[in-house]
Structures are given as C-alpha cells and as structure tokens.
PDB file of C-alpha atoms in Angstrom:
ATOM      1  CA  SER Z1396     116.786 114.768 131.146  1.00 85.00           C
ATOM      2  CA  TYR Z1397     115.751 111.702 129.595  1.00 89.00           C
ATOM      3  CA  ALA Z1398     115.796 108.065 130.650  1.00 94.00           C
ATOM      4  CA  MET Z1399     114.106 105.137 129.194  1.00 94.00           C
ATOM      5  CA  ALA Z1400     113.409 101.625 130.830  1.00 97.00           C
ATOM      6  CA  GLN Z1401     112.426  98.731 128.543  1.00 97.00           C
ATOM      7  CA  LEU Z1402     111.340  95.115 129.227  1.00 98.00           C
ATOM      8  CA  SER Z1403     110.746  92.753 126.519  1.00 98.00           C
ATOM      9  CA  ARG Z1404     110.320  88.889 126.296  1.00 97.00           C
ATOM     10  CA  PRO Z1405     110.983  87.568 122.699  1.00 97.00           C
ATOM     11  CA  PHE Z1406     109.533  84.127 122.228  1.00 98.00           C
ATOM     12  CA  LEU Z1407     111.017  82.528 119.072  1.00 97.00           C
ATOM     13  CA  ALA Z1408     110.167  79.503 117.068  1.00 95.00           C
ATOM     14  CA  PRO Z1409     111.399  78.476 113.471  1.00 92.00           C
ATOM     15  CA  GLY Z1410     107.822  79.262 112.135  1.00 95.00           C
ATOM     16  CA  GLY Z1411     107.263  82.857 113.784  1.00 97.00           C
ATOM     17  CA  PHE Z1412     107.868  84.900 116.835  1.00 98.00           C
ATOM     18  CA  VAL Z1413     105.863  87.022 119.642  1.00 98.00           C
ATOM     19  CA  THR Z1414     107.510  89.886 121.198  1.00 98.00           C
ATOM     20  CA  PRO Z1415     105.677  91.845 124.216  1.00 98.00           C
ATOM     21  CA  ARG Z1416     107.442  94.770 125.262  1.00 98.00           C
ATOM     22  CA  LEU Z1417     107.077  97.302 128.175  1.00 98.00           C
ATOM     23  CA  GLN Z1418     108.755 100.837 128.012  1.00 97.00           C
ATOM     24  CA  LEU Z1419     108.744 103.567 130.430  1.00 97.00           C
ATOM     25  CA  HIS Z1420     110.092 106.924 129.447  1.00 95.00           C
ATOM     26  CA  ALA Z1421     110.485 109.547 132.103  1.00 94.00           C
ATOM     27  CA  THR Z1422     111.817 113.229 130.960  1.00 92.00           C
ATOM     28  CA  GLN Z1423     112.594 116.114 132.897  1.00 92.00           C
ATOM     29  CA  TYR Z1424     112.858 119.861 131.876  1.00 91.00           C
ATOM     30  CA  GLN Z1425     114.459 122.692 133.692  1.00 90.00           C
ATOM     31  CA  PHE Z1426     114.039 126.392 132.192  1.00 88.00           C
ATOM     32  CA  ASP Z1427     115.544 129.417 132.728  1.00 86.00           C
ATOM     33  CA  SER Z1428     112.816 131.668 131.482  1.00 84.00           C
ATOM     34  CA  PRO Z1429     109.085 130.426 132.854  1.00 83.00           C
ATOM     35  CA  LEU Z1430     106.931 128.432 130.530  1.00 78.00           C
ATOM     36  CA  ALA Z1431     103.489 130.119 129.504  1.00 78.00           C
ATOM     37  CA  ASN Z1432     101.857 128.428 132.762  1.00 81.00           C
ATOM     38  CA  GLY Z1433     104.547 130.310 134.849  1.00 83.00           C
ATOM     39  CA  GLU Z1434     106.290 127.123 135.600  1.00 85.00           C
ATOM     40  CA  ARG Z1435     110.083 126.621 135.315  1.00 87.00           C
ATOM     41  CA  SER Z1436     110.548 123.086 135.083  1.00 88.00           C
ATOM     42  CA  ALA Z1437     108.296 120.388 133.392  1.00 88.00           C
ATOM     43  CA  SER Z1438     108.042 116.453 133.598  1.00 89.00           C
ATOM     44  CA  ARG Z1439     106.615 113.721 131.848  1.00 91.00           C
ATOM     45  CA  THR Z1440     106.528 109.993 132.834  1.00 94.00           C
ATOM     46  CA  LEU Z1441     104.589 107.661 130.321  1.00 96.00           C
ATOM     47  CA  PRO Z1442     104.550 103.971 129.743  1.00 97.00           C
ATOM     48  CA  THR Z1443     104.251 102.034 126.178  1.00 97.00           C
ATOM     49  CA  PHE Z1444     103.020  98.524 125.390  1.00 98.00           C
ATOM     50  CA  SER Z1445     103.529  97.050 122.283  1.00 98.00           C
ATOM     51  CA  LEU Z1446     103.264  93.351 120.931  1.00 98.00           C
ATOM     52  CA  ASP Z1447     104.753  92.523 117.944  1.00 98.00           C
ATOM     53  CA  SER Z1448     104.190  89.144 116.146  1.00 98.00           C
ATOM     54  CA  GLY Z1449     104.469  87.330 112.931  1.00 98.00           C
ATOM     55  CA  LEU Z1450     105.049  84.275 110.918  1.00 98.00           C
ATOM     56  CA  VAL Z1451     107.233  82.667 108.663  1.00 97.00           C
ATOM     57  CA  PHE Z1452     105.824  80.172 106.008  1.00 97.00           C
ATOM     58  CA  GLU Z1453     108.279  78.547 103.269  1.00 96.00           C
ATOM     59  CA  ARG Z1454     107.849  76.555  99.920  1.00 96.00           C
ATOM     60  CA  ASP Z1455     110.340  75.728  97.052  1.00 96.00           C
ATOM     61  CA  ALA Z1456     109.669  78.067  93.986  1.00 96.00           C
ATOM     62  CA  ARG Z1457     110.759  78.751  90.682  1.00 93.00           C
ATOM     63  CA  LEU Z1458     111.358  82.197  89.239  1.00 88.00           C
ATOM     64  CA  LEU Z1459     112.906  82.744  85.430  1.00 86.00           C
ATOM     65  CA  GLY Z1460     114.292  79.251  85.444  1.00 88.00           C
ATOM     66  CA  ARG Z1461     116.132  79.552  89.000  1.00 89.00           C
ATOM     67  CA  ALA Z1462     115.238  77.747  92.393  1.00 94.00           C
ATOM     68  CA  PHE Z1463     114.483  79.894  95.248  1.00 96.00           C
ATOM     69  CA  THR Z1464     112.699  79.405  98.439  1.00 96.00           C
ATOM     70  CA  GLN Z1465     110.133  81.606  98.857  1.00 97.00           C
ATOM     71  CA  THR Z1466     108.543  82.872 102.221  1.00 97.00           C
ATOM     72  CA  LEU Z1467     105.397  84.271 103.133  1.00 98.00           C
ATOM     73  CA  GLU Z1468     105.679  86.686 106.311  1.00 98.00           C
ATOM     74  CA  PRO Z1469     102.592  87.734 107.846  1.00 98.00           C
ATOM     75  CA  ARG Z1470     103.145  90.553 110.525  1.00 98.00           C
ATOM     76  CA  ALA Z1471     100.932  92.186 113.180  1.00 98.00           C
ATOM     77  CA  PHE Z1472     102.143  94.966 115.731  1.00 98.00           C
ATOM     78  CA  TYR Z1473     100.048  96.620 118.262  1.00 98.00           C
ATOM     79  CA  THR Z1474     100.966  99.406 120.271  1.00 98.00           C
ATOM     80  CA  TYR Z1475      99.392 101.456 123.099  1.00 98.00           C
ATOM     81  CA  THR Z1476     100.756 104.838 124.697  1.00 97.00           C
ATOM     82  CA  PRO Z1477      98.371 106.695 126.901  1.00 97.00           C
ATOM     83  CA  PHE Z1478      97.429 110.327 126.034  1.00 95.00           C
ATOM     84  CA  ARG Z1479      99.685 113.356 127.915  1.00 93.00           C
ATOM     85  CA  ASP Z1480      99.294 117.068 127.148  1.00 90.00           C
ATOM     86  CA  GLN Z1481     102.854 117.887 125.869  1.00 90.00           C
ATOM     87  CA  ARG Z1482     101.560 121.144 124.155  1.00 86.00           C
ATOM     88  CA  LEU Z1483     103.859 123.029 126.767  1.00 84.00           C
ATOM     89  CA  LEU Z1484     107.124 120.881 126.755  1.00 86.00           C
ATOM     90  CA  PRO Z1485     109.683 122.512 124.048  1.00 85.00           C
ATOM     91  CA  VAL Z1486     110.879 120.753 121.096  1.00 88.00           C
ATOM     92  CA  TYR Z1487     114.588 120.360 120.732  1.00 88.00           C
ATOM     93  CA  ASP Z1488     115.447 117.458 119.056  1.00 87.00           C
ATOM     94  CA  THR Z1489     112.327 115.955 117.632  1.00 92.00           C
ATOM     95  CA  ALA Z1490     110.816 115.451 114.199  1.00 93.00           C
ATOM     96  CA  ALA Z1491     108.182 113.200 112.652  1.00 93.00           C
ATOM     97  CA  ASN Z1492     109.436 110.046 111.359  1.00 93.00           C
ATOM     98  CA  ASP Z1493     109.185 109.293 107.713  1.00 92.00           C
ATOM     99  CA  PHE Z1494     106.444 106.639 106.921  1.00 91.00           C
ATOM    100  CA  ASN Z1495     107.915 103.811 105.515  1.00 92.00           C
ATOM    101  CA  PHE Z1496     108.721  99.964 106.273  1.00 91.00           C
ATOM    102  CA  ALA Z1497     111.305 100.974 109.045  1.00 90.00           C
ATOM    103  CA  THR Z1498     108.945 103.034 110.995  1.00 93.00           C
ATOM    104  CA  ILE Z1499     105.488 101.574 110.482  1.00 95.00           C
ATOM    105  CA  TYR Z1500     106.342  98.647 112.900  1.00 96.00           C
ATOM    106  CA  THR Z1501     107.652 101.414 115.824  1.00 95.00           C
ATOM    107  CA  GLU Z1502     106.185 102.525 119.100  1.00 95.00           C
ATOM    108  CA  ASN Z1503     106.519 106.279 118.574  1.00 94.00           C
ATOM    109  CA  ALA Z1504     105.569 108.385 115.640  1.00 91.00           C
ATOM    110  CA  PHE Z1505     108.522 111.019 116.403  1.00 93.00           C
ATOM    111  CA  GLY Z1506     112.472 110.805 116.401  1.00 92.00           C
ATOM    112  CA  GLY Z1507     113.838 112.406 119.102  1.00 89.00           C
ATOM    113  CA  ASN Z1508     112.517 112.489 122.799  1.00 89.00           C
ATOM    114  CA  ASP Z1509     110.430 115.752 123.329  1.00 91.00           C
ATOM    115  CA  ARG Z1510     107.185 114.111 121.907  1.00 92.00           C
ATOM    116  CA  LEU Z1511     105.794 110.517 122.644  1.00 94.00           C
ATOM    117  CA  ALA Z1512     102.772 109.838 120.445  1.00 94.00           C
ATOM    118  CA  ASP Z1513      99.285 108.485 122.286  1.00 95.00           C
ATOM    119  CA  ASN Z1514      98.713 105.527 120.132  1.00 95.00           C
ATOM    120  CA  ASN Z1515      96.406 102.831 120.236  1.00 96.00           C
ATOM    121  CA  LEU Z1516      96.970 101.238 116.990  1.00 96.00           C
ATOM    122  CA  LEU Z1517      97.374  98.051 115.019  1.00 98.00           C
ATOM    123  CA  THR Z1518      99.665  97.654 111.993  1.00 98.00           C
ATOM    124  CA  LEU Z1519      98.951  94.783 109.769  1.00 98.00           C
ATOM    125  CA  GLY Z1520     101.719  93.559 106.985  1.00 98.00           C
ATOM    126  CA  VAL Z1521     102.761  90.644 104.841  1.00 98.00           C
ATOM    127  CA  THR Z1522     105.945  90.213 103.089  1.00 98.00           C
ATOM    128  CA  THR Z1523     107.119  87.680 100.696  1.00 98.00           C
ATOM    129  CA  ARG Z1524     110.760  87.085 100.071  1.00 97.00           C
ATOM    130  CA  PHE Z1525     112.597  84.867  97.091  1.00 96.00           C
ATOM    131  CA  LEU Z1526     115.686  83.570  98.788  1.00 95.00           C
ATOM    132  CA  ASP Z1527     118.741  81.871  97.119  1.00 92.00           C
ATOM    133  CA  PRO Z1528     118.336  78.391  98.697  1.00 92.00           C
ATOM    134  CA  ASP Z1529     122.397  77.745  98.740  1.00 90.00           C
ATOM    135  CA  THR Z1530     123.213  80.971 100.418  1.00 90.00           C
ATOM    136  CA  GLY Z1531     120.336  82.546 101.891  1.00 89.00           C
ATOM    137  CA  ALA Z1532     120.653  85.657 100.042  1.00 91.00           C
ATOM    138  CA  GLU Z1533     117.602  87.648  98.985  1.00 93.00           C
ATOM    139  CA  ALA Z1534     116.778  88.141  95.603  1.00 93.00           C
ATOM    140  CA  LEU Z1535     113.213  89.434  95.647  1.00 95.00           C
ATOM    141  CA  ARG Z1536     111.091  90.956  98.187  1.00 96.00           C
ATOM    142  CA  LEU Z1537     107.264  92.332  98.125  1.00 97.00           C
ATOM    143  CA  GLY Z1538     105.782  93.722 100.864  1.00 97.00           C
ATOM    144  CA  ILE Z1539     102.482  95.534 101.897  1.00 98.00           C
ATOM    145  CA  ALA Z1540     101.354  97.183 105.285  1.00 98.00           C
ATOM    146  CA  GLN Z1541      98.610  99.511 106.439  1.00 97.00           C
ATOM    147  CA  ARG Z1542      98.230 101.118 110.100  1.00 96.00           C
ATOM    148  CA  LEU Z1543      94.609 101.226 111.530  1.00 96.00           C
ATOM    149  CA  ARG Z1544      93.933 103.446 114.502  1.00 95.00           C
ATOM    150  CA  PHE Z1545      91.669 102.636 117.360  1.00 96.00           C
ATOM    151  CA  SER Z1546      91.633 106.421 118.531  1.00 93.00           C
ATOM    152  CA  ASP Z1547      92.952 109.503 117.031  1.00 92.00           C
ATOM    153  CA  GLN Z1548      96.553 110.471 118.138  1.00 92.00           C
ATOM    154  CA  ASN Z1549      96.305 113.891 119.869  1.00 93.00           C
ATOM    155  CA  VAL Z1550      99.931 114.586 120.523  1.00 92.00           C
ATOM    156  CA  THR Z1551     101.416 115.929 117.271  1.00 90.00           C
ATOM    157  CA  LEU Z1552     104.095 118.690 116.417  1.00 88.00           C
ATOM    158  CA  ASP Z1553     101.908 121.221 115.351  1.00 85.00           C
ATOM    159  CA  ASN Z1554      99.097 120.301 118.138  1.00 79.00           C
ATOM    160  CA  THR Z1555      96.332 119.231 115.419  1.00 81.00           C
ATOM    161  CA  PRO Z1556      95.186 115.844 116.116  1.00 81.00           C
ATOM    162  CA  VAL Z1557      95.684 113.009 113.686  1.00 84.00           C
ATOM    163  CA  GLY Z1558      92.156 112.028 112.791  1.00 79.00           C
ATOM    164  CA  GLU Z1559      92.772 109.715 110.452  1.00 87.00           C
ATOM    165  CA  ARG Z1560      91.934 106.346 111.504  1.00 91.00           C
ATOM    166  CA  VAL Z1561      93.130 104.172 108.420  1.00 93.00           C
ATOM    167  CA  SER Z1562      96.805 105.326 107.241  1.00 93.00           C
ATOM    168  CA  ASP Z1563      98.129 104.924 103.458  1.00 94.00           C
ATOM    169  CA  VAL Z1564      99.045 101.756 102.250  1.00 96.00           C
ATOM    170  CA  LEU Z1565     102.529 101.048 101.859  1.00 97.00           C
ATOM    171  CA  LEU Z1566     103.782  98.764  99.106  1.00 97.00           C
ATOM    172  CA  GLY Z1567     107.498  97.752  98.639  1.00 96.00           C
ATOM    173  CA  ALA Z1568     109.718  95.974  96.133  1.00 96.00           C
ATOM    174  CA  GLY Z1569     113.186  94.943  96.578  1.00 95.00           C
ATOM    175  CA  ILE Z1570     115.251  92.882  93.639  1.00 95.00           C
ATOM    176  CA  ASN Z1571     119.055  92.036  94.340  1.00 91.00           C
ATOM    177  CA  TRP Z1572     119.268  89.990  91.024  1.00 73.00           C
ATOM    178  CA  THR Z1573     123.033  89.715  91.352  1.00 79.00           C
ATOM    179  CA  PRO Z1574     125.307  90.703  94.414  1.00 79.00           C
ATOM    180  CA  GLN Z1575     126.304  93.898  92.729  1.00 86.00           C
ATOM    181  CA  TRP Z1576     123.100  95.524  91.730  1.00 89.00           C
ATOM    182  CA  GLY Z1577     120.064  95.932  93.421  1.00 92.00           C
ATOM    183  CA  PHE Z1578     116.482  97.900  93.161  1.00 93.00           C
ATOM    184  CA  ASP Z1579     114.597  99.185  96.250  1.00 93.00           C
ATOM    185  CA  SER Z1580     111.241 101.071  96.074  1.00 94.00           C
ATOM    186  CA  THR Z1581     108.254 101.865  98.181  1.00 94.00           C
ATOM    187  CA  VAL Z1582     104.857 103.339  96.931  1.00 95.00           C
ATOM    188  CA  GLN Z1583     102.950 105.232  99.413  1.00 95.00           C
ATOM    189  CA  TYR Z1584      99.032 104.921  98.381  1.00 95.00           C
ATOM    190  CA  ASN Z1585      96.038 106.659  99.567  1.00 92.00           C
ATOM    191  CA  PRO Z1586      92.917 104.428  99.170  1.00 88.00           C
ATOM    192  CA  LYS Z1587      90.459 107.262  99.665  1.00 86.00           C
ATOM    193  CA  THR Z1588      91.842 109.740  97.180  1.00 88.00           C
ATOM    194  CA  GLY Z1589      93.620 107.261  94.934  1.00 89.00           C
ATOM    195  CA  GLN Z1590      96.737 108.912  95.005  1.00 92.00           C
ATOM    196  CA  SER Z1591     100.163 107.503  95.270  1.00 92.00           C
TER     197      SER Z1591
END
C-alpha cells in the first residue's frame, strides 16, 4: 500500500511565484515469500521538501515584422529527500523518468512508487517566450536548464550511485507560427564530453 500526503502554499504575484511544498510518502509491503533478510514485510516512510520559484519579466518586442510580448522567466527549484536504503524493496511499477523539461523540475527521479530518490539538488533554468499580444498565444519559446547536486544520489534502480554533481544541459525550442503548425525540440548537451 502507498499513501502520500502533501502540503504546499503557493505565493503568487504578477511578476513571479514561490511555492514551498512538503510531502510525506509512506509505503508498506507484505510478501508471500521472504525477502533476502528473511522478513515478510517492509515499509518506508520518507519526507520530501521542495521550493519552486520563478520570476516573469515582460517587454514589447518585434520579430520578423510581427509585434509580440516577450517574456524572460528565470526559475529555481530546490528539492531535498533524505537517504533511505531501499535495495531490499521490490520494483513493481517504477522506472527512471526521462530527462526533459517536464521532469527536471520535479521532486523524484522515478515514475512509480517503489523508489524515492535521495535528493539534495537545485535546478536552475530560464525561458523566454514570444506571445501574441492580442490572444496570448505562444509563438516562440526558448529555454535552458541544468541540475546541480549537492550530494550523490544513492537510490537508483541498479544500486549504482549517481556521482555526477552537474547534469547535462537541456536546451529547448518551440515554434507555433500558425495555429495549425508547430515545432518542438529539445537538445541534451553534456559539457564534459561535448556530446549532444
């Protein structure tokens, strides 16, 4: 069985936001066959704290002869989950999340409930958007983000710690020049190897 309680309080303003969040994850397993340590049950209770924040700056801009409202949106996301040894717990429905703009600002590196990553990390990013001033529709979006770890991640699916403290850089672009056609792309760049 799995239960998660969450408490968050968004502080919103026209020019930005701050959202502190506290989560408590509780998992209980019962087994027909004993685990490697001889136990027929296992449990895990872990708290997670995160702080999401961002600013939004706007200005009038022109691009290819069209008028737009251009935004500049820096964002910082911090999350902390303490380490708990989870090697004896089964993996029924858990997989590593893809590394993309949707998951880089989340508390857990896994989808599913069998693993909770120990995290002490900060994600920094910035996005600029070109918006139609009449409709608010997004015509162009450019973004960059990178994750910085303050400690190794020891909870992994293969039990090999993640020792890289600086993640790859994500670069993203989206174009919706007309309502019928759009283009979206993401590039993952490793600054150490120079590979994309």
